[in-house]
Coordinates of C-alpha atoms and ligand atoms in Angstrom, one line a residue:
M20 CA 96.9 120.8 17.6
A21 CA 97.7 123.8 19.5
Q22 CA 100.3 123.1 22.4
I23 CA 101.9 126.3 23.6
D24 CA 105.9 126.5 25.0
L25 CA 107.0 129.5 27.0
V26 CA 110.6 129.2 27.2
N27 CA 112.6 131.3 29.5
L28 CA 110.5 134.0 28.3
R29 CA 111.2 137.4 29.6
K30 CA 110.2 141.1 29.4
E31 CA 111.8 144.3 30.4
Y32 CA 110.1 147.8 30.0
G33 CA 113.2 149.7 31.1
A34 CA 114.4 148.8 34.2
V35 CA 110.8 147.2 35.4
V36 CA 111.1 143.6 34.9
A37 CA 107.4 142.3 34.0
V38 CA 108.2 138.8 33.0
N39 CA 111.0 137.2 34.6
D40 CA 112.6 134.0 32.5
I41 CA 109.1 131.9 32.9
N42 CA 108.7 128.3 31.9
V43 CA 105.7 126.9 30.8
V44 CA 103.9 124.0 28.8
I45 CA 100.0 124.5 28.1
E46 CA 99.1 121.2 26.3
D47 CA 96.4 120.7 23.4
G48 CA 93.0 121.3 25.1
E49 CA 94.2 122.5 28.4
F50 CA 92.6 125.4 30.1
V51 CA 95.3 127.2 31.9
V52 CA 94.7 130.2 34.2
F53 CA 97.4 132.8 34.8
V54 CA 96.4 134.3 38.5
G55 CA 98.1 136.8 40.4
P56 CA 98.1 140.0 42.0
S57 CA 98.1 143.4 39.9
G58 CA 101.2 143.8 38.5
C59 CA 102.7 140.4 38.2
G60 CA 103.1 139.8 34.5
K61 CA 99.8 138.1 33.8
T62 CA 98.9 140.7 30.8
T63 CA 102.5 141.2 29.4
T64 CA 102.7 137.0 29.1
L65 CA 99.4 136.7 27.5
R66 CA 100.2 139.8 25.1
M67 CA 103.4 138.1 24.3
I68 CA 101.8 135.0 23.5
A69 CA 99.2 136.9 21.2
G70 CA 102.0 138.7 19.5
F71 CA 101.4 142.4 20.7
E72 CA 104.5 142.4 23.0
D73 CA 108.2 141.6 21.5
P74 CA 109.8 139.0 24.2
T75 CA 113.0 140.8 25.4
S76 CA 114.0 137.5 25.3
G77 CA 113.1 133.7 25.4
E78 CA 110.4 132.2 22.9
V79 CA 106.6 131.6 22.4
R80 CA 106.5 128.0 20.5
I81 CA 102.8 127.1 19.2
D82 CA 103.1 123.3 18.2
G83 CA 107.2 123.2 18.5
Q84 CA 107.7 126.2 15.6
V85 CA 108.9 129.4 17.1
V86 CA 106.7 132.1 16.4
N87 CA 108.0 135.1 18.2
D88 CA 108.5 136.6 14.7
L89 CA 104.5 136.0 13.5
E90 CA 102.3 138.7 13.3
P91 CA 99.2 138.3 15.8
R92 CA 97.2 137.8 13.0
D93 CA 99.2 134.6 11.8
R94 CA 99.3 132.6 15.4
G95 CA 95.8 131.3 15.2
L96 CA 95.0 132.8 18.3
G97 CA 91.3 134.6 19.1
M98 CA 91.5 137.2 22.4
V99 CA 88.7 138.2 24.3
F100 CA 89.4 141.2 26.8
Q101 CA 87.8 143.1 29.5
S102 CA 86.4 146.0 27.9
H103 CA 84.4 144.3 25.3
A104 CA 84.3 147.3 22.5
L105 CA 81.7 146.3 20.4
F106 CA 81.1 148.3 17.0
P107 CA 78.4 150.7 18.3
H108 CA 76.6 151.1 14.9
K109 CA 76.6 147.3 13.9
T110 CA 73.8 144.7 14.9
V111 CA 74.8 142.1 17.2
A112 CA 74.5 139.6 14.1
Q113 CA 77.1 142.0 12.5
N114 CA 79.2 142.4 15.0
I115 CA 79.9 138.7 15.3
E116 CA 80.3 138.0 11.7
F117 CA 82.9 141.0 11.2
G118 CA 85.8 138.9 11.8
L119 CA 84.8 136.5 9.0
R120 CA 83.8 139.4 6.6
M121 CA 87.3 140.5 7.0
K122 CA 88.6 137.1 5.8
N123 CA 85.9 137.0 2.9
V124 CA 84.2 134.0 4.1
P125 CA 81.0 133.3 1.7
L126 CA 77.6 135.1 3.2
A127 CA 76.1 131.8 3.4
E128 CA 78.8 130.1 5.2
R129 CA 78.8 133.6 7.4
A130 CA 75.0 133.0 8.0
E131 CA 75.4 129.7 9.3
R132 CA 78.4 130.2 11.5
V133 CA 77.3 133.3 13.2
R134 CA 73.9 130.9 14.0
D135 CA 75.6 128.1 15.2
V136 CA 78.2 130.2 17.6
A137 CA 75.1 132.4 18.7
A138 CA 73.5 129.5 19.8
L139 CA 76.2 128.3 21.6
V140 CA 76.7 131.6 23.6
R141 CA 72.8 132.0 23.8
V142 CA 72.6 135.4 22.6
T143 CA 70.4 134.1 19.4
H144 CA 67.4 136.5 21.0
L145 CA 69.6 139.5 20.2
L146 CA 71.0 139.1 16.9
G147 CA 69.0 142.0 15.5
K148 CA 70.0 144.5 18.5
M149 CA 72.3 147.0 18.9
P150 CA 75.2 146.9 21.5
A151 CA 73.7 149.8 23.3
Q152 CA 70.4 147.8 23.8
L153 CA 72.6 144.9 25.6
S154 CA 73.2 144.8 29.2
G155 CA 77.1 144.5 30.3
G156 CA 76.6 140.3 30.8
E157 CA 75.0 140.2 27.5
S158 CA 77.8 142.1 25.6
Q159 CA 80.0 140.1 27.2
R160 CA 78.6 136.8 25.5
V161 CA 78.6 139.0 22.1
A162 CA 82.3 139.6 22.6
L163 CA 82.7 135.7 22.9
A164 CA 81.0 135.0 20.1
R165 CA 82.6 137.6 17.9
T166 CA 86.0 136.0 19.1
L167 CA 84.6 132.0 18.8
V168 CA 83.1 132.5 15.2
T169 CA 86.8 132.8 13.8
N170 CA 87.3 129.1 15.1
P171 CA 90.7 129.9 16.3
A172 CA 92.9 127.1 17.7
I173 CA 93.6 129.2 21.2
F174 CA 91.5 131.1 22.8
L175 CA 93.2 133.7 25.1
L176 CA 91.2 135.6 27.7
D177 CA 92.3 138.8 29.3
E178 CA 90.4 139.4 32.9
P179 CA 87.1 138.7 30.2
L180 CA 84.5 138.9 33.2
S181 CA 86.1 141.6 35.4
S182 CA 83.7 144.4 34.7
L183 CA 80.6 142.2 35.4
D184 CA 79.0 142.1 38.9
A185 CA 79.4 138.7 41.0
K186 CA 76.5 137.1 39.7
L187 CA 76.7 137.7 36.5
R188 CA 80.3 136.7 36.6
R189 CA 79.5 133.5 38.2
E190 CA 76.9 132.9 35.3
L191 CA 79.5 133.5 32.5
R192 CA 82.1 131.7 34.6
A193 CA 79.9 128.6 34.0
E194 CA 79.3 129.2 30.2
C195 CA 83.3 129.4 29.7
D196 CA 83.7 126.3 31.2
R197 CA 80.8 124.9 29.3
I198 CA 82.3 126.2 25.9
H199 CA 85.5 125.0 26.6
Q200 CA 84.2 121.7 27.0
V201 CA 81.9 121.7 23.8
L202 CA 85.0 123.0 21.8
K203 CA 88.1 121.4 23.7
K204 CA 90.6 123.9 22.2
T205 CA 93.3 125.3 24.2
F206 CA 92.0 128.1 26.5
I207 CA 94.4 130.7 28.6
Y208 CA 92.5 132.8 31.1
V209 CA 94.1 135.6 32.8
T210 CA 92.8 137.2 36.3
H211 CA 93.5 138.2 39.4
D212 CA 90.4 136.4 41.1
Q213 CA 91.5 133.0 43.0
E214 CA 87.8 132.1 42.6
E215 CA 87.9 132.3 39.2
A216 CA 91.2 130.5 38.6
M217 CA 89.9 127.4 41.0
T218 CA 86.7 126.9 39.6
L219 CA 87.7 127.2 35.9
A220 CA 91.1 125.6 35.4
D221 CA 92.4 122.2 34.6
R222 CA 95.8 123.7 35.8
I223 CA 96.7 127.0 37.8
V224 CA 99.9 129.0 37.0
V225 CA 100.4 131.4 40.3
M226 CA 102.3 134.7 39.4
R227 CA 104.4 137.2 41.4
G228 CA 106.5 139.8 40.7
G229 CA 107.0 138.4 37.0
N230 CA 107.9 134.8 38.7
I231 CA 105.8 132.2 38.7
E232 CA 105.7 131.2 42.7
Q233 CA 103.7 127.4 41.6
I234 CA 102.3 125.6 38.6
G235 CA 99.7 122.7 39.3
L236 CA 96.0 121.6 39.7
P237 CA 93.7 123.5 41.6
M238 CA 93.1 121.4 44.1
E239 CA 96.5 120.7 44.5
I240 CA 97.7 124.3 45.0
Y241 CA 94.8 124.7 47.3
A242 CA 96.1 121.9 49.6
N243 CA 99.9 121.8 49.3
P244 CA 101.0 125.7 48.7
V245 CA 104.5 125.8 48.2
N246 CA 105.2 128.9 50.3
S247 CA 103.0 131.5 52.4
F248 CA 102.4 133.5 49.4
V249 CA 100.3 131.3 47.4
A250 CA 98.8 130.0 50.5
D251 CA 97.1 133.1 51.7
F252 CA 95.9 134.3 47.7
F253 CA 93.9 131.0 47.6
G254 CA 91.0 130.3 49.5
S255 CA 88.1 132.8 50.9
P256 CA 88.2 133.7 54.1
S257 CA 92.3 133.2 53.5
M258 CA 94.6 130.8 55.5
N259 CA 95.5 132.3 58.9
L260 CA 99.0 132.4 59.1
V261 CA 100.2 132.3 62.6
P262 CA 104.0 133.1 63.3
G263 CA 105.6 131.2 66.2
E264 CA 108.0 128.4 66.8
V265 CA 108.8 124.8 66.6
V266 CA 109.8 123.0 70.1
F267 CA 110.1 119.7 71.0
E268 CA 108.2 118.3 74.0
G269 CA 108.9 114.2 74.9
G270 CA 110.4 114.1 71.3
R271 CA 107.4 115.6 69.6
P272 CA 107.0 118.5 67.6
C273 CA 105.2 121.2 69.0
F274 CA 104.1 124.7 67.7
R275 CA 104.1 127.4 70.1
S276 CA 103.5 131.4 69.6
R277 CA 101.4 133.9 71.6
G278 CA 98.1 132.5 72.5
L279 CA 98.3 129.0 70.6
S280 CA 100.3 125.9 71.4
A281 CA 99.4 122.6 69.5
A282 CA 101.2 119.1 69.1
L283 CA 102.0 119.1 65.1
H284 CA 100.6 116.4 62.9
D285 CA 102.5 113.4 62.0
R286 CA 103.3 114.4 58.7
F287 CA 105.5 116.9 60.7
K288 CA 107.7 114.3 62.5
G289 CA 110.9 115.7 60.3
I290 CA 110.4 119.1 61.1
S291 CA 113.5 120.8 63.0
A292 CA 113.0 123.2 65.9
G293 CA 112.8 126.9 64.9
S294 CA 110.8 129.5 63.7
V295 CA 107.8 129.2 61.6
T296 CA 104.4 130.1 60.2
L297 CA 101.9 127.8 61.0
G298 CA 99.0 127.7 58.2
I299 CA 95.3 126.7 59.4
R300 CA 92.7 126.7 56.7
P301 CA 89.8 128.3 58.4
E302 CA 87.5 125.2 57.6
N303 CA 90.5 122.8 59.6
V304 CA 89.3 124.4 62.6
S305 CA 87.0 123.0 64.9
S306 CA 85.1 124.3 68.0
E307 CA 84.2 120.2 68.8
P308 CA 86.3 117.8 70.8
A309 CA 88.5 116.1 68.8
A310 CA 87.3 112.7 67.3
N311 CA 89.5 110.4 70.3
G312 CA 88.1 112.6 72.7
R313 CA 90.9 114.8 73.1
S314 CA 89.9 118.5 73.7
G315 CA 91.1 120.9 71.8
D316 CA 94.8 122.2 70.9
A317 CA 93.7 125.8 71.8
V318 CA 91.7 127.8 74.1
L319 CA 90.5 131.1 71.9
P320 CA 88.2 133.8 73.1
V321 CA 85.6 134.9 69.9
R322 CA 86.1 138.6 69.0
L323 CA 83.4 138.4 66.4
V324 CA 80.4 136.4 65.0
E325 CA 79.5 137.1 61.0
P326 CA 76.5 135.0 60.2
L327 CA 76.8 134.8 56.3
G328 CA 73.8 132.5 56.1
K329 CA 75.0 129.2 55.2
D330 CA 78.3 129.9 57.0
T331 CA 79.5 131.4 60.0
L332 CA 82.7 133.2 60.2
L333 CA 84.2 133.6 63.9
Y334 CA 87.2 135.4 64.4
F335 CA 89.4 134.9 67.3
Ligands
ATP426 P1 97.0 143.9 35.8 O1 96.1 142.8 36.8 O2 97.0 145.2 36.7 O3 96.6 144.0 34.6 P2 99.1 142.4 35.2 O4 99.6 141.2 36.5 O5 98.6 141.6 34.4 O6 98.6 143.5 36.2 P3 101.3 143.3 33.6 O7 100.3 144.3 33.1 O8 101.7 142.4 33.1 O9 100.9 143.0 35.1 O10 102.3 144.5 34.2 C1 103.3 143.5 35.1 C2 104.4 145.0 35.1 O11 105.3 145.4 33.7 C3 103.8 146.1 35.9 O12 105.0 146.6 36.5 C4 103.5 147.2 35.0 O13 103.7 148.3 35.7 C5 104.7 146.8 33.9 N1 104.3 147.3 32.7 C6 103.0 146.7 32.0 N2 103.0 147.2 30.6 C7 104.4 148.2 30.5 C8 104.7 149.6 29.6 N3 104.1 149.0 28.3 N4 105.5 149.8 29.7 C9 106.2 149.8 30.9 N5 105.6 149.3 32.1 C10 104.7 148.0 31.8

């Protein structure tokens, strides 16, 4: 079991409130991603869970036990960081084995566990190499193996893929997902990348300015963001946010702004007149007449066409 409760967790650095009384329950075996822009407090949260930072107030609980006063090594956690910092004069096998050696695990068991975990993260062919002979992606796999081999109940990953190029990041993202499915352990993953959060998470915690803006399933957050910050953060290209106002025409709510007016969908029946921001996901804009034969709601000149191969982006 490895359930984590963050209870009114707060961290101040002098006048800076890095984390502002947050409350989250992370279930055993769950893959939770903390995501948000730089400086929003996600690393500080992870470091308080790990025991590298003392909370100013509040509690970190693991399986119901308050662990605020426990040393990092006594919390049953494994951490993977952005910078993988392998020992340069040890082979890959010796690097992976290091944590087990520190715990005086017998030689035969060490060899077996290194073999198993190397197979899991697909670095068996690299075991005899030195870190300087590895690519960035290979180094990060070894760093992952080094943590996995110690068999922690909880994995904490702080931007583990951000130093890799886009293709490798996608590849290793899929590996993280696969490893989680094999191990079924609790994973907490910190990233500023909304795509990583959407693809990896069972649940996403969206942070801004030390606060939690929204917690939810990826598609729940995408479809029903609680505010325009969350709406804008998820999706690429991001949601179009158009300031305007709601007016009533023939008893029906309509959106009006410079250059765009549209009758609102029935789900907005209860809306009041006044200033609003209309959010439109790019994929929900159609240049075709609606299925009911009506012409579109807006006539907008296209300013720029960007063909991307599979998709073409139109700016207007
Ligand atoms: P990033 O993605 O850039 O790492 P983050 O969301 O992980 O950002 P944190 O590193 O948790 O953000 O920082 C949250 C806030 O706390 C920031 O304003 C940061 O400047 C501040 N902060 C973090 N660590 C310290 C420290 N040791 N001393 C003073 N302020 C700090």
